[in-house]
PDB file of C-alpha atoms in Angstrom:
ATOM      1  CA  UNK A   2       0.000   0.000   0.000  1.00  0.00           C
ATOM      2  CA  UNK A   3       1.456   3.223  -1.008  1.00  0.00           C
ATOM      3  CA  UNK A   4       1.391   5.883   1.507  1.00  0.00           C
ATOM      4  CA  UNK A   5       0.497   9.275   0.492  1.00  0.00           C
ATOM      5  CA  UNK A   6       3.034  12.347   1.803  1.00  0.00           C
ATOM      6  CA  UNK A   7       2.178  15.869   1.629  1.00  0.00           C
ATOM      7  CA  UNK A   8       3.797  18.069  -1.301  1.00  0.00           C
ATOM      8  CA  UNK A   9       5.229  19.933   1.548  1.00  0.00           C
ATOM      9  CA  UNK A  10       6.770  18.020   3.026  1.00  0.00           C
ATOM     10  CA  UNK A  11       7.782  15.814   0.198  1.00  0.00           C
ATOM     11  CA  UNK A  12       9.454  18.715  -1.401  1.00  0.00           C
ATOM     12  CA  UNK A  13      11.651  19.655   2.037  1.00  0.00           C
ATOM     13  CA  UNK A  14      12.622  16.083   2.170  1.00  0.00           C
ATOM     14  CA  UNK A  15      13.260  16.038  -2.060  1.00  0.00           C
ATOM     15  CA  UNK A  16      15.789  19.199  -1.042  1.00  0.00           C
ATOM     16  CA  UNK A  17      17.411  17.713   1.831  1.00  0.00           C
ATOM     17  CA  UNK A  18      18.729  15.155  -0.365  1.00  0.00           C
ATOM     18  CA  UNK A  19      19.904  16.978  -3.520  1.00  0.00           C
ATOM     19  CA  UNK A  20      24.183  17.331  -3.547  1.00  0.00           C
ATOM     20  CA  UNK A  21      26.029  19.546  -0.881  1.00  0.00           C
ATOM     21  CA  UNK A  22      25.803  22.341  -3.853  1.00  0.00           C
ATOM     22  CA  UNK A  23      22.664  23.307  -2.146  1.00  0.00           C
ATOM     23  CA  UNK A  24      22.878  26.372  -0.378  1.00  0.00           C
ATOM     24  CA  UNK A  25      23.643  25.689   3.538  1.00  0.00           C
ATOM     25  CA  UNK A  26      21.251  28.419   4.847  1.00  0.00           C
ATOM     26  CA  UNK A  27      18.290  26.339   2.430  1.00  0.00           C
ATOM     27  CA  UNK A  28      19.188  23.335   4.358  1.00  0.00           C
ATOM     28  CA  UNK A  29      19.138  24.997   7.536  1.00  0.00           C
ATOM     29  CA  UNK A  30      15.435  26.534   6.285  1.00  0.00           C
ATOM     30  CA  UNK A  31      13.978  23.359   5.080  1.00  0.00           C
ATOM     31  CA  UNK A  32      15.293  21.580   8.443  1.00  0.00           C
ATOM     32  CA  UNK A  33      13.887  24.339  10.555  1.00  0.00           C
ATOM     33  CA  UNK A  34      10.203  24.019   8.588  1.00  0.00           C
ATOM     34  CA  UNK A  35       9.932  19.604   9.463  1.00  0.00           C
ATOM     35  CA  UNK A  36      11.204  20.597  12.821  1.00  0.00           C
ATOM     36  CA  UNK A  37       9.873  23.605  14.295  1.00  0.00           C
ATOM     37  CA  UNK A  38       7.061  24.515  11.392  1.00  0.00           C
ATOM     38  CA  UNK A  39       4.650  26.089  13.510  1.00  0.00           C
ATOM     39  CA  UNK A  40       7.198  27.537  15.888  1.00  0.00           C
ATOM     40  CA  UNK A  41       8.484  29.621  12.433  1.00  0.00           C
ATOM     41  CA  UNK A  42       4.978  30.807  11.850  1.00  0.00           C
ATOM     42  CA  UNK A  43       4.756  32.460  14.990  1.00  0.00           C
ATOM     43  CA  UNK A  44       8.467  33.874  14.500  1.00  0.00           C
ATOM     44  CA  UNK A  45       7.469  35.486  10.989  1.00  0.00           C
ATOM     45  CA  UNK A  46       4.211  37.312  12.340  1.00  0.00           C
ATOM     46  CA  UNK A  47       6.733  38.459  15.073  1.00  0.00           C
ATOM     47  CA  UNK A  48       9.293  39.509  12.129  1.00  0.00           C
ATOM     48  CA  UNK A  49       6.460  41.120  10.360  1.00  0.00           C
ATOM     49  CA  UNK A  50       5.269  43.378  13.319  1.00  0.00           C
ATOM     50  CA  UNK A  51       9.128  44.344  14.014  1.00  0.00           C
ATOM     51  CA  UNK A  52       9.501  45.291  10.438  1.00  0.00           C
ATOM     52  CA  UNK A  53       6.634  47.387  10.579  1.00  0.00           C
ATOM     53  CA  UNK A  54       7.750  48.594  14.013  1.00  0.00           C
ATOM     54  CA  UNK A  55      11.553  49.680  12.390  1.00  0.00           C
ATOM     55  CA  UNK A  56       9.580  51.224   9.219  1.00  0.00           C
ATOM     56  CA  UNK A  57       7.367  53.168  11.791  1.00  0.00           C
ATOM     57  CA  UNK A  58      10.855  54.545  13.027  1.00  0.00           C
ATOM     58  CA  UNK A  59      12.536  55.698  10.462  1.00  0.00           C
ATOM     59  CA  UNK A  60       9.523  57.519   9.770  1.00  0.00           C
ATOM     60  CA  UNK A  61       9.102  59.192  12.629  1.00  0.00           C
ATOM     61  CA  UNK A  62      12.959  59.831  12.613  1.00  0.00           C
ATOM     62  CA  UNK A  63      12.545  61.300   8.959  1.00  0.00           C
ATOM     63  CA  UNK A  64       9.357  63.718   9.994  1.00  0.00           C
ATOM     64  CA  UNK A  65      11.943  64.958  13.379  1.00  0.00           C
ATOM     65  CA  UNK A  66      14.557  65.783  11.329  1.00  0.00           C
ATOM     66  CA  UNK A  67      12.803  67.748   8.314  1.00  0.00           C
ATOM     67  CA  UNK A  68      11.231  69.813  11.031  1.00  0.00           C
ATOM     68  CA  UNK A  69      14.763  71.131  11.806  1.00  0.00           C
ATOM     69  CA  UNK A  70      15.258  74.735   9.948  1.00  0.00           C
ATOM     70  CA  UNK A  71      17.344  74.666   7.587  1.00  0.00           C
ATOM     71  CA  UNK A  72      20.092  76.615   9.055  1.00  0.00           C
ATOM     72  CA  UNK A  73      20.052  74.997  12.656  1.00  0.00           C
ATOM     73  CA  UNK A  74      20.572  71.424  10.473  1.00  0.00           C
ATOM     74  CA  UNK A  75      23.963  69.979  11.276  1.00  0.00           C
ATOM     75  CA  UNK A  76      26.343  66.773  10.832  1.00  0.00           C
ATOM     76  CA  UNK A  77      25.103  64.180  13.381  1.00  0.00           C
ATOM     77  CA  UNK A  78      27.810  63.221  15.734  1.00  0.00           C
ATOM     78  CA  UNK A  79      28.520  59.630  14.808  1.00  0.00           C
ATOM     79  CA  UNK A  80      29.336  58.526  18.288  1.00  0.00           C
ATOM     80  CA  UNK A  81      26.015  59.131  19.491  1.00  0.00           C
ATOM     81  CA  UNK A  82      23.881  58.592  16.421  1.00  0.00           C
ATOM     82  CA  UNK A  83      25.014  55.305  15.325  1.00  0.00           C
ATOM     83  CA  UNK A  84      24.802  53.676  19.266  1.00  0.00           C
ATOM     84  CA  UNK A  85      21.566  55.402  19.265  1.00  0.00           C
ATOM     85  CA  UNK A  86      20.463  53.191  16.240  1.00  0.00           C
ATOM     86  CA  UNK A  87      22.394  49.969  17.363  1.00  0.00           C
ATOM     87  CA  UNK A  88      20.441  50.287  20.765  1.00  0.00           C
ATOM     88  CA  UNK A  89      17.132  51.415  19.195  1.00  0.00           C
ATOM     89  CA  UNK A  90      16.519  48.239  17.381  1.00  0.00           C
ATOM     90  CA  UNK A  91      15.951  46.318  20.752  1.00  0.00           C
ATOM     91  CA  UNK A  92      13.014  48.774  21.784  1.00  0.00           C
ATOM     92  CA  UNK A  93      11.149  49.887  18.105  1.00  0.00           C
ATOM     93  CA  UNK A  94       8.104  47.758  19.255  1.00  0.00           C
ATOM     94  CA  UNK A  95       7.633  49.774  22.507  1.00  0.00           C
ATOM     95  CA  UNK A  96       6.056  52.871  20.938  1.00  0.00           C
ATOM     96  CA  UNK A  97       7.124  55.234  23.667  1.00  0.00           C
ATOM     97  CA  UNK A  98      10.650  54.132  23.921  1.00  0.00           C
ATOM     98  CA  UNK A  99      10.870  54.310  20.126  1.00  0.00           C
ATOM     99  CA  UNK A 100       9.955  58.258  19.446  1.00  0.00           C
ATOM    100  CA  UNK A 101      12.586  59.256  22.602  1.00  0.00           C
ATOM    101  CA  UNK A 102      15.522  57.344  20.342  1.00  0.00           C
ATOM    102  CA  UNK A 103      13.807  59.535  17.241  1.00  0.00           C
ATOM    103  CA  UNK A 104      13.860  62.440  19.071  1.00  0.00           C
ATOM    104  CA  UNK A 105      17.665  61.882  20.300  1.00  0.00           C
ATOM    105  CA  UNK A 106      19.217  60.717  17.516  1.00  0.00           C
ATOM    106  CA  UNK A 107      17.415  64.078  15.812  1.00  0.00           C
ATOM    107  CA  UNK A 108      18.753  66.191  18.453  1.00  0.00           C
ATOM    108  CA  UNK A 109      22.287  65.142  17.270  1.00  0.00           C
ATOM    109  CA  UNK A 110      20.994  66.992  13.946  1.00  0.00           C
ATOM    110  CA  UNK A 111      19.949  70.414  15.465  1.00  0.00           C
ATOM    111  CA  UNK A 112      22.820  72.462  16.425  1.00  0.00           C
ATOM    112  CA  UNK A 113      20.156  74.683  18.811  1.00  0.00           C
ATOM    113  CA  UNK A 114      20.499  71.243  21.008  1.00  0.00           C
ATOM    114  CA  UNK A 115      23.157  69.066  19.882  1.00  0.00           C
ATOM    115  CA  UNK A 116      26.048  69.990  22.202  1.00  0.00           C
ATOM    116  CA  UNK A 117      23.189  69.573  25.362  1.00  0.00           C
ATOM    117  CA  UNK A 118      23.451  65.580  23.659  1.00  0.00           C
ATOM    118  CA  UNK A 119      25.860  63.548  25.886  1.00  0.00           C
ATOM    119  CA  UNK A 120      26.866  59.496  24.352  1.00  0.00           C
ATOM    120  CA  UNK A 121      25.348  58.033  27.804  1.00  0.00           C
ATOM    121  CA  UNK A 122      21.668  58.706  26.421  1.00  0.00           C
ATOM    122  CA  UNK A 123      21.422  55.848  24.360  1.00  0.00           C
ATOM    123  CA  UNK A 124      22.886  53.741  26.943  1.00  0.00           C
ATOM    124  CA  UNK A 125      20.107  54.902  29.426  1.00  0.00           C
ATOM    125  CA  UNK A 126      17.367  54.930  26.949  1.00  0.00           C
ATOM    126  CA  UNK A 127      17.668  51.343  25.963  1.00  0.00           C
ATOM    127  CA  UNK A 128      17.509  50.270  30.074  1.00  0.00           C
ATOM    128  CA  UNK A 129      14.231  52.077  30.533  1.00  0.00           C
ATOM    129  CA  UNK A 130      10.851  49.935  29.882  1.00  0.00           C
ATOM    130  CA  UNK A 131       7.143  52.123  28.773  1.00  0.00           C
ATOM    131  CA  UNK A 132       6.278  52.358  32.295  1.00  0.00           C
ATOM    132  CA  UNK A 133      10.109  53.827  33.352  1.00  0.00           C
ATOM    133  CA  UNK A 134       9.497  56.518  30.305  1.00  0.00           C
ATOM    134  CA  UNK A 135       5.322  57.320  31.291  1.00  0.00           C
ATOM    135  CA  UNK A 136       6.421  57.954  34.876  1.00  0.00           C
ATOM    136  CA  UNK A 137       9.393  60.138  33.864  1.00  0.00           C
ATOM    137  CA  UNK A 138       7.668  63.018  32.275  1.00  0.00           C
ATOM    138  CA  UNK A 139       5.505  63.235  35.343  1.00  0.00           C
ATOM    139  CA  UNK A 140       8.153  65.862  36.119  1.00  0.00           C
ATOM    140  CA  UNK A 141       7.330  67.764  32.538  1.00  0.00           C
ATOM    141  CA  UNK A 142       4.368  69.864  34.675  1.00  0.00           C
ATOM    142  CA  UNK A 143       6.261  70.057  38.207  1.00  0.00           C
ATOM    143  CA  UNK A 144       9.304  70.195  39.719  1.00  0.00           C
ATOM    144  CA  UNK A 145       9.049  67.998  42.784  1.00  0.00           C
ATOM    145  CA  UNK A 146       7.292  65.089  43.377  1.00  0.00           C
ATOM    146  CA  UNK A 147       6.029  63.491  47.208  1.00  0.00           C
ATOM    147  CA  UNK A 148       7.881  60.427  47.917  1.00  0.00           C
ATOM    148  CA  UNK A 149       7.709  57.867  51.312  1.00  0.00           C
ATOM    149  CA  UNK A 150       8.642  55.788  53.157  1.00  0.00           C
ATOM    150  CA  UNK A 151       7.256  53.522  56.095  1.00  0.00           C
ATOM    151  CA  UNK A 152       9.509  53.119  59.139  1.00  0.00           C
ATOM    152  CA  UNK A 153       9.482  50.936  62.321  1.00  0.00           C
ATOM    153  CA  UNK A 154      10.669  52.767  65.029  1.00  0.00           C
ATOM    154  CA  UNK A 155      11.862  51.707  68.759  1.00  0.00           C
ATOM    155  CA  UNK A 156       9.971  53.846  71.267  1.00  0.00           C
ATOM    156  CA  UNK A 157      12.865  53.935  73.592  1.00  0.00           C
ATOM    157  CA  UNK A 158      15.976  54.491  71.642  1.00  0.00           C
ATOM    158  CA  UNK A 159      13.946  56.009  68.499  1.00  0.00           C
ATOM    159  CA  UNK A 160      16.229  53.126  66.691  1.00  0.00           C
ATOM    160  CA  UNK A 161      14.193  52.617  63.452  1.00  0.00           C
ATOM    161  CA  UNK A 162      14.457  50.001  60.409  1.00  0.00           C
ATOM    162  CA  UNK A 163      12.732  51.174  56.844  1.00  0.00           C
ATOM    163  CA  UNK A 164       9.859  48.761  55.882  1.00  0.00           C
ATOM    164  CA  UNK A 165       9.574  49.793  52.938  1.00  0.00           C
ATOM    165  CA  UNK A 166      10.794  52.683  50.946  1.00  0.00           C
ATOM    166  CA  UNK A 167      10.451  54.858  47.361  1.00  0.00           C
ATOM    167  CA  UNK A 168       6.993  55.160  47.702  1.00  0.00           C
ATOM    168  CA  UNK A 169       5.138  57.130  45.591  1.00  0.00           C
ATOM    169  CA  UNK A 170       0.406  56.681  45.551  1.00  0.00           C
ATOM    170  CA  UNK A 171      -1.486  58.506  43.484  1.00  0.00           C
ATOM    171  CA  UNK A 172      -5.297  59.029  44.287  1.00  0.00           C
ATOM    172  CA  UNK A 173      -6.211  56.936  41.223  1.00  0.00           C
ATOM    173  CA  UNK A 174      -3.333  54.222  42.368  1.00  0.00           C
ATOM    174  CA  UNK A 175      -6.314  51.211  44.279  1.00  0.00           C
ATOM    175  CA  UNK A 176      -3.706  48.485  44.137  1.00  0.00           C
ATOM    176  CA  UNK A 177      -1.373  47.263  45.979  1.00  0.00           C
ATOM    177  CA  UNK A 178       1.161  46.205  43.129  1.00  0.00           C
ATOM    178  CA  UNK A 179       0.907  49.819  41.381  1.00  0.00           C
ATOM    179  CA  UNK A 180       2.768  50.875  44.744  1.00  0.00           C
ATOM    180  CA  UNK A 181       5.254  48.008  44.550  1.00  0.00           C
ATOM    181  CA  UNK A 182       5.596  48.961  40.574  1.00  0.00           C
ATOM    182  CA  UNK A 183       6.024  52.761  41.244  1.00  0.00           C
ATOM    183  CA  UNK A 184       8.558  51.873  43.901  1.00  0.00           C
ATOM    184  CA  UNK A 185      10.741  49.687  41.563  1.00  0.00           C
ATOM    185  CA  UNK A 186      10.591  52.736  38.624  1.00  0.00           C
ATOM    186  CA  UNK A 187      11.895  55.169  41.349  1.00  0.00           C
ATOM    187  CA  UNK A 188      14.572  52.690  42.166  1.00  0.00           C
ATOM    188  CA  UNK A 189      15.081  52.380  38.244  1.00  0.00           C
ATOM    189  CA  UNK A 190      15.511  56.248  37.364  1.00  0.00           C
ATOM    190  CA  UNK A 191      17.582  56.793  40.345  1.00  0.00           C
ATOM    191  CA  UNK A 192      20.129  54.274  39.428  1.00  0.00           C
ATOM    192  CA  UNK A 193      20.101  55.957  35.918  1.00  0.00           C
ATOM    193  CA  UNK A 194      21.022  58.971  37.311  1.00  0.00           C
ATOM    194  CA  UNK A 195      17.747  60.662  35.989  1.00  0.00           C
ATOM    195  CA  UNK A 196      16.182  61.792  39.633  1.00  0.00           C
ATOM    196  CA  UNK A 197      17.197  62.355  43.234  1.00  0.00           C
ATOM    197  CA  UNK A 198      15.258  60.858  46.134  1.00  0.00           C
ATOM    198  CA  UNK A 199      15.237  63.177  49.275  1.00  0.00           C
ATOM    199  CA  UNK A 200      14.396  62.144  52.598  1.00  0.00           C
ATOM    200  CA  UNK A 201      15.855  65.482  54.042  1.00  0.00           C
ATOM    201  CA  UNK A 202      13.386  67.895  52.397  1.00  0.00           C
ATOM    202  CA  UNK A 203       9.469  68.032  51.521  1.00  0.00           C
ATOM    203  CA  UNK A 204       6.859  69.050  48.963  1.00  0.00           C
ATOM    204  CA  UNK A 205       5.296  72.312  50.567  1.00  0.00           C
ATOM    205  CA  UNK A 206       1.744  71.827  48.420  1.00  0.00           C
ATOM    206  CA  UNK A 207      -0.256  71.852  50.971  1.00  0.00           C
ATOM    207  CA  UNK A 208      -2.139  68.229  51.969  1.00  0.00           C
ATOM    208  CA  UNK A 209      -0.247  66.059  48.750  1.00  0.00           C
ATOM    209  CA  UNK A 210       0.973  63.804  51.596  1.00  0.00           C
ATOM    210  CA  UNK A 211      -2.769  62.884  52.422  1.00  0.00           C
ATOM    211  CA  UNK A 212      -2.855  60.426  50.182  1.00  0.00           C
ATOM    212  CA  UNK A 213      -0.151  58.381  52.046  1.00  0.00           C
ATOM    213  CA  UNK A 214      -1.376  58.766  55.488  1.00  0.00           C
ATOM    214  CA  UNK A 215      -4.998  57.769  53.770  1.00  0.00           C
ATOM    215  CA  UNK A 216      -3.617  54.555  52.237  1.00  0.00           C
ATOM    216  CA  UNK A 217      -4.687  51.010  53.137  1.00  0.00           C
ATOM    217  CA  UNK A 218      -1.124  50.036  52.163  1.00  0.00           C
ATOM    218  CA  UNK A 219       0.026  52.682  55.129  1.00  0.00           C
ATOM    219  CA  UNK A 220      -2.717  52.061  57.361  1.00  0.00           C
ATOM    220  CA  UNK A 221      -2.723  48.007  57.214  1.00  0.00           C
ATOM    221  CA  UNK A 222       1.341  48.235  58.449  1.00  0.00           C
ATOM    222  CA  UNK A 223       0.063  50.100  61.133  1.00  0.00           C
ATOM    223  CA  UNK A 224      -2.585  47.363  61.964  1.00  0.00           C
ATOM    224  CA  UNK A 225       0.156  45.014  61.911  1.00  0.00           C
ATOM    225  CA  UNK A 226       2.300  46.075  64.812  1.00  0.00           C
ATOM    226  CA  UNK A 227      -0.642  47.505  66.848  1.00  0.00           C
ATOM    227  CA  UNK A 228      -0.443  44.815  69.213  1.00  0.00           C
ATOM    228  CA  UNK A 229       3.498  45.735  69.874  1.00  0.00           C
ATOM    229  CA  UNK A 230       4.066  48.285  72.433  1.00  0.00           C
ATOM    230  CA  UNK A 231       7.488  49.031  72.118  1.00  0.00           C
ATOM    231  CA  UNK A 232       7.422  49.910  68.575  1.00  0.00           C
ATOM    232  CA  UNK A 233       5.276  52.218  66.386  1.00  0.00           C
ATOM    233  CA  UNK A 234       5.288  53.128  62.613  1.00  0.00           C
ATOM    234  CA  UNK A 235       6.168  56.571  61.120  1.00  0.00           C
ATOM    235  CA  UNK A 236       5.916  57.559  57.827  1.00  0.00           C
ATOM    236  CA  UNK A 237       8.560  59.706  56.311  1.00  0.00           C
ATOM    237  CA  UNK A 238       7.899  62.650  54.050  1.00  0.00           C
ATOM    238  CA  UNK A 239      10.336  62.964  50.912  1.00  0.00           C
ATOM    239  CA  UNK A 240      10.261  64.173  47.755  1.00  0.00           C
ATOM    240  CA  UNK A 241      12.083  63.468  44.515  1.00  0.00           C
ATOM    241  CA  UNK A 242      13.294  65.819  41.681  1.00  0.00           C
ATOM    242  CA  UNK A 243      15.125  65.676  38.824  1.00  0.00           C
ATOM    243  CA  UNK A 244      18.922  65.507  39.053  1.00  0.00           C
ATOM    244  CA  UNK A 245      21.100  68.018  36.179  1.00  0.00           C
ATOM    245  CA  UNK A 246      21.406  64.320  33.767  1.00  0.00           C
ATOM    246  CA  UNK A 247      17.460  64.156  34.503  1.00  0.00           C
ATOM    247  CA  UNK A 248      16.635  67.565  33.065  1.00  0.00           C
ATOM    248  CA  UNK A 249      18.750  67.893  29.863  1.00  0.00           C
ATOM    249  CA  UNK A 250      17.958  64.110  29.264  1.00  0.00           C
ATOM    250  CA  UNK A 251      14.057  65.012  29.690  1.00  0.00           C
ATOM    251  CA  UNK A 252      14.641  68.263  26.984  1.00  0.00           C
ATOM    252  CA  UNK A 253      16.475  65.962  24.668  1.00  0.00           C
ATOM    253  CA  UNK A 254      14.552  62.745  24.610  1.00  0.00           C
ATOM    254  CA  UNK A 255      10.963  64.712  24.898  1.00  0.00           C
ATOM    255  CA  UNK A 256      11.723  67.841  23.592  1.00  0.00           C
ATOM    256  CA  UNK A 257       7.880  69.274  22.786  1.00  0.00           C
ATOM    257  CA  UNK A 258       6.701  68.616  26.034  1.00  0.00           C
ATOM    258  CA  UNK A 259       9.511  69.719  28.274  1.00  0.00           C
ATOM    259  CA  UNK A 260      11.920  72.539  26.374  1.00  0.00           C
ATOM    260  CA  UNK A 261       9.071  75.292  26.748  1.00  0.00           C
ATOM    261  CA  UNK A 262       8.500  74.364  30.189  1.00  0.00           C
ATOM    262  CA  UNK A 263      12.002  74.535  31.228  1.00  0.00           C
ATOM    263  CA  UNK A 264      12.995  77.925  29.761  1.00  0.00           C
ATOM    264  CA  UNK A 265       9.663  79.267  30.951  1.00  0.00           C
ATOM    265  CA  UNK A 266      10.744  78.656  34.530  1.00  0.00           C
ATOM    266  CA  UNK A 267      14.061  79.745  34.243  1.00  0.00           C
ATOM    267  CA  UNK A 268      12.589  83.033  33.301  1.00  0.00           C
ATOM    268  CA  UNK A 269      10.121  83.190  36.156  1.00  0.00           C
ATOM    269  CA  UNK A 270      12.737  81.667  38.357  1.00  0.00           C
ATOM    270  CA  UNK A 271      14.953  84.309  37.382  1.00  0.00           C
ATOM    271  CA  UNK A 272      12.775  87.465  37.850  1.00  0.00           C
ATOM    272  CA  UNK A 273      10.994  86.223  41.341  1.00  0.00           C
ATOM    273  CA  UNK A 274      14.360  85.378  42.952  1.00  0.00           C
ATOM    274  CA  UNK A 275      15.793  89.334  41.947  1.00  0.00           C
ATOM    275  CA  UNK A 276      12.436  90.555  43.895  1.00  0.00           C
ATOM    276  CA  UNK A 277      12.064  88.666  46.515  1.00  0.00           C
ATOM    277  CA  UNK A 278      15.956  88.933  47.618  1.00  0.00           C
ATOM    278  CA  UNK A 279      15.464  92.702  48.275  1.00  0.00           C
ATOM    279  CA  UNK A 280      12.202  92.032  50.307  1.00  0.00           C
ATOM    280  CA  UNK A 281      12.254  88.763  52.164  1.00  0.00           C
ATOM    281  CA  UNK A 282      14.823  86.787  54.593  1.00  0.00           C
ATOM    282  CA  UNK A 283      16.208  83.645  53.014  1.00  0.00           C
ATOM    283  CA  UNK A 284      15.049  81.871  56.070  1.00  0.00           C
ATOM    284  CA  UNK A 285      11.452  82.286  55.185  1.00  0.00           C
ATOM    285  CA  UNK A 286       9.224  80.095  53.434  1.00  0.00           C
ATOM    286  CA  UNK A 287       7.802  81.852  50.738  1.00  0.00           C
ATOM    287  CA  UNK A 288      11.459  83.300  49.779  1.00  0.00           C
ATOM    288  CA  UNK A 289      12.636  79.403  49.802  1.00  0.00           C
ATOM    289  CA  UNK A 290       9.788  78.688  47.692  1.00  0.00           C
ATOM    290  CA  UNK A 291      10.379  81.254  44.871  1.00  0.00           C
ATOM    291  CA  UNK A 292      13.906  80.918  44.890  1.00  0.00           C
ATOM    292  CA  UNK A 293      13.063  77.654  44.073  1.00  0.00           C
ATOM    293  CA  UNK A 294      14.089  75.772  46.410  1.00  0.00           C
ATOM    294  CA  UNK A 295      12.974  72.422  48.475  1.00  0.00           C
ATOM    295  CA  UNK A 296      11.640  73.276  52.293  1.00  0.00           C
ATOM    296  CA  UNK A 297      14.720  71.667  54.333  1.00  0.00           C
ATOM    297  CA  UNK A 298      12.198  70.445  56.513  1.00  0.00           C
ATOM    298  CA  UNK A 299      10.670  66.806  57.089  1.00  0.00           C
ATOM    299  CA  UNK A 300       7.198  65.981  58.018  1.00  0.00           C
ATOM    300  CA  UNK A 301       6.289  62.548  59.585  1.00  0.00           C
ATOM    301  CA  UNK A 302       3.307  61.316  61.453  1.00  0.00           C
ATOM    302  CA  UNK A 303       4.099  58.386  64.235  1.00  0.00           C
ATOM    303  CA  UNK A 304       0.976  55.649  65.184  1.00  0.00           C
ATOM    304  CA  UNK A 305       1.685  53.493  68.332  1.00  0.00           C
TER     305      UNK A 305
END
């Protein structure tokens, strides 16, 4: 009885057998496809999306750098342009990622911003994931940001060991993970240099640490040690900022949002410090607040 084999798979086999002449990369193909068929299918809708991805790239990268004027247009430095690209291919399918390589490898094309560009960029870009990047221009409409953390502290010796720490809620933030998530980013952009996190100084917006205090996260470590008497839990008030590498990184890599922003307050900055100097103390508040500077202060409620 003769048994029927698929045309498929009767041609891979027919080309497996031809001389050595065959081309070694066929071989490998037609091996690959009696193998690991389906596994390929799944590998070429992934190479499809990528290529789509890479073509969505250069497009964007085309549109950033025809928007540059004509006479601001410069020689890209090749240093920083070509890692750029080599790292950029990793992260084209993460949207976000992608248009901060477009915008720095276009920055390395303006002369208005191009000397502002330093080589590590690319390096830092390519360690960041969507949710590093959405959290990061947080600081795009403010300058400081309220940041925790929840310590246990000896009654007697005021001793104290940090629980947990780098925590940042948000009124909209209902879950538990979404803290441990935010805390993890924080950890993430400070070892990148990109922001400071200050345990020595507050936010002076009035009630934005209410939203800590408030939280079943801080309230249900508090539950926990009620039954102890020796210890209690306070809840230190921080804040975080941007460090010098955070700034000019945030202009380069998101230019639109954050460039008009930043010279804006340099200007109001500027003219509110002149005034104020001639009128107010530098110990008070308000003059530490418009000469733009964190309240070297910190806030922390205790529970027993």
């Amino acid at each position: 009885m003769s048994t029927i084999v698929p045309d498929c798979l009767d041609k891979s086999v027919e080309e497996l057998t031809k001389p050595v002449a065959q081309s070694i990369g066929k071989t490998i193909n037609d091996l690959w496809f009696l193998a690991l068929g389906g596994i390929s299918q799944i590998a070429e809708k992934k190479r499809i999306k990528y290529a789509q991805a890479l073509e969505e790239f250069k497009n964007s990268l085309e549109e950033k750098a025809n928007a540059i004027p004509n006479e601001n247009r410069t020689e890209p430095d090749t240093q920083i342009a070509c890692q750029a690209l080599q790292d950029a291919k990793y992260c084209v399918e993460n949207e976000q990622i992608r248009e901060m390589f477009a915008n720095l490898i276009a920055s390395t094309m303006d002369n208005r911003v191009s000397k502002t560009v330093h080589p590590s960029f690319s390096s830092i870009l390519k360690q960041m994931s969507a949710a590093d990047a959405k959290f990061l221009t947080k600081f795009v409409k403010v300058d400081l940001l309220p940041v925790c953390r929840i310590q246990e502290v000896n009654k007697e010796n005021r001793e104290y060991s940090i629980l947990f720490s780098d925590l940042y809620i948000e009124e909209t933030d209902t879950f538990e993970q979404t803290i441990y998530d935010n805390a993890f980013i924080i950890s993430t952009l400070n070892r990148l240099g990109l922001i400071d996190v200050i345990y020595t100084s507050f936010v002076a917006r009035q009630n934005v640490y209410d939203v800590f205090f408030n939280s079943l996260f801080f309230k249900s470590c508090v539950e926990h040690v009620k039954t102890n008497t020796d210890i209690r839990i306070e809840l230190k008030t921080g804040c975080m900022e941007l460090t010098n590498l955070g700034r000019i990184f945030l202009e380069v890599c998101l230019p639109v949002q954050s460039s008009s922003r930043c010279r804006s307050i340099l200007i109001i900055v500027t003219i509110l410090r002149g005034q104020y100097q001639k009128k107010y103390k530098p110990r008070t508040k308000l003059n530490a607040h418009y000469q733009n500077k964190r309240i070297p202060r910190c806030v922390h409620k205790s529970y027993s």
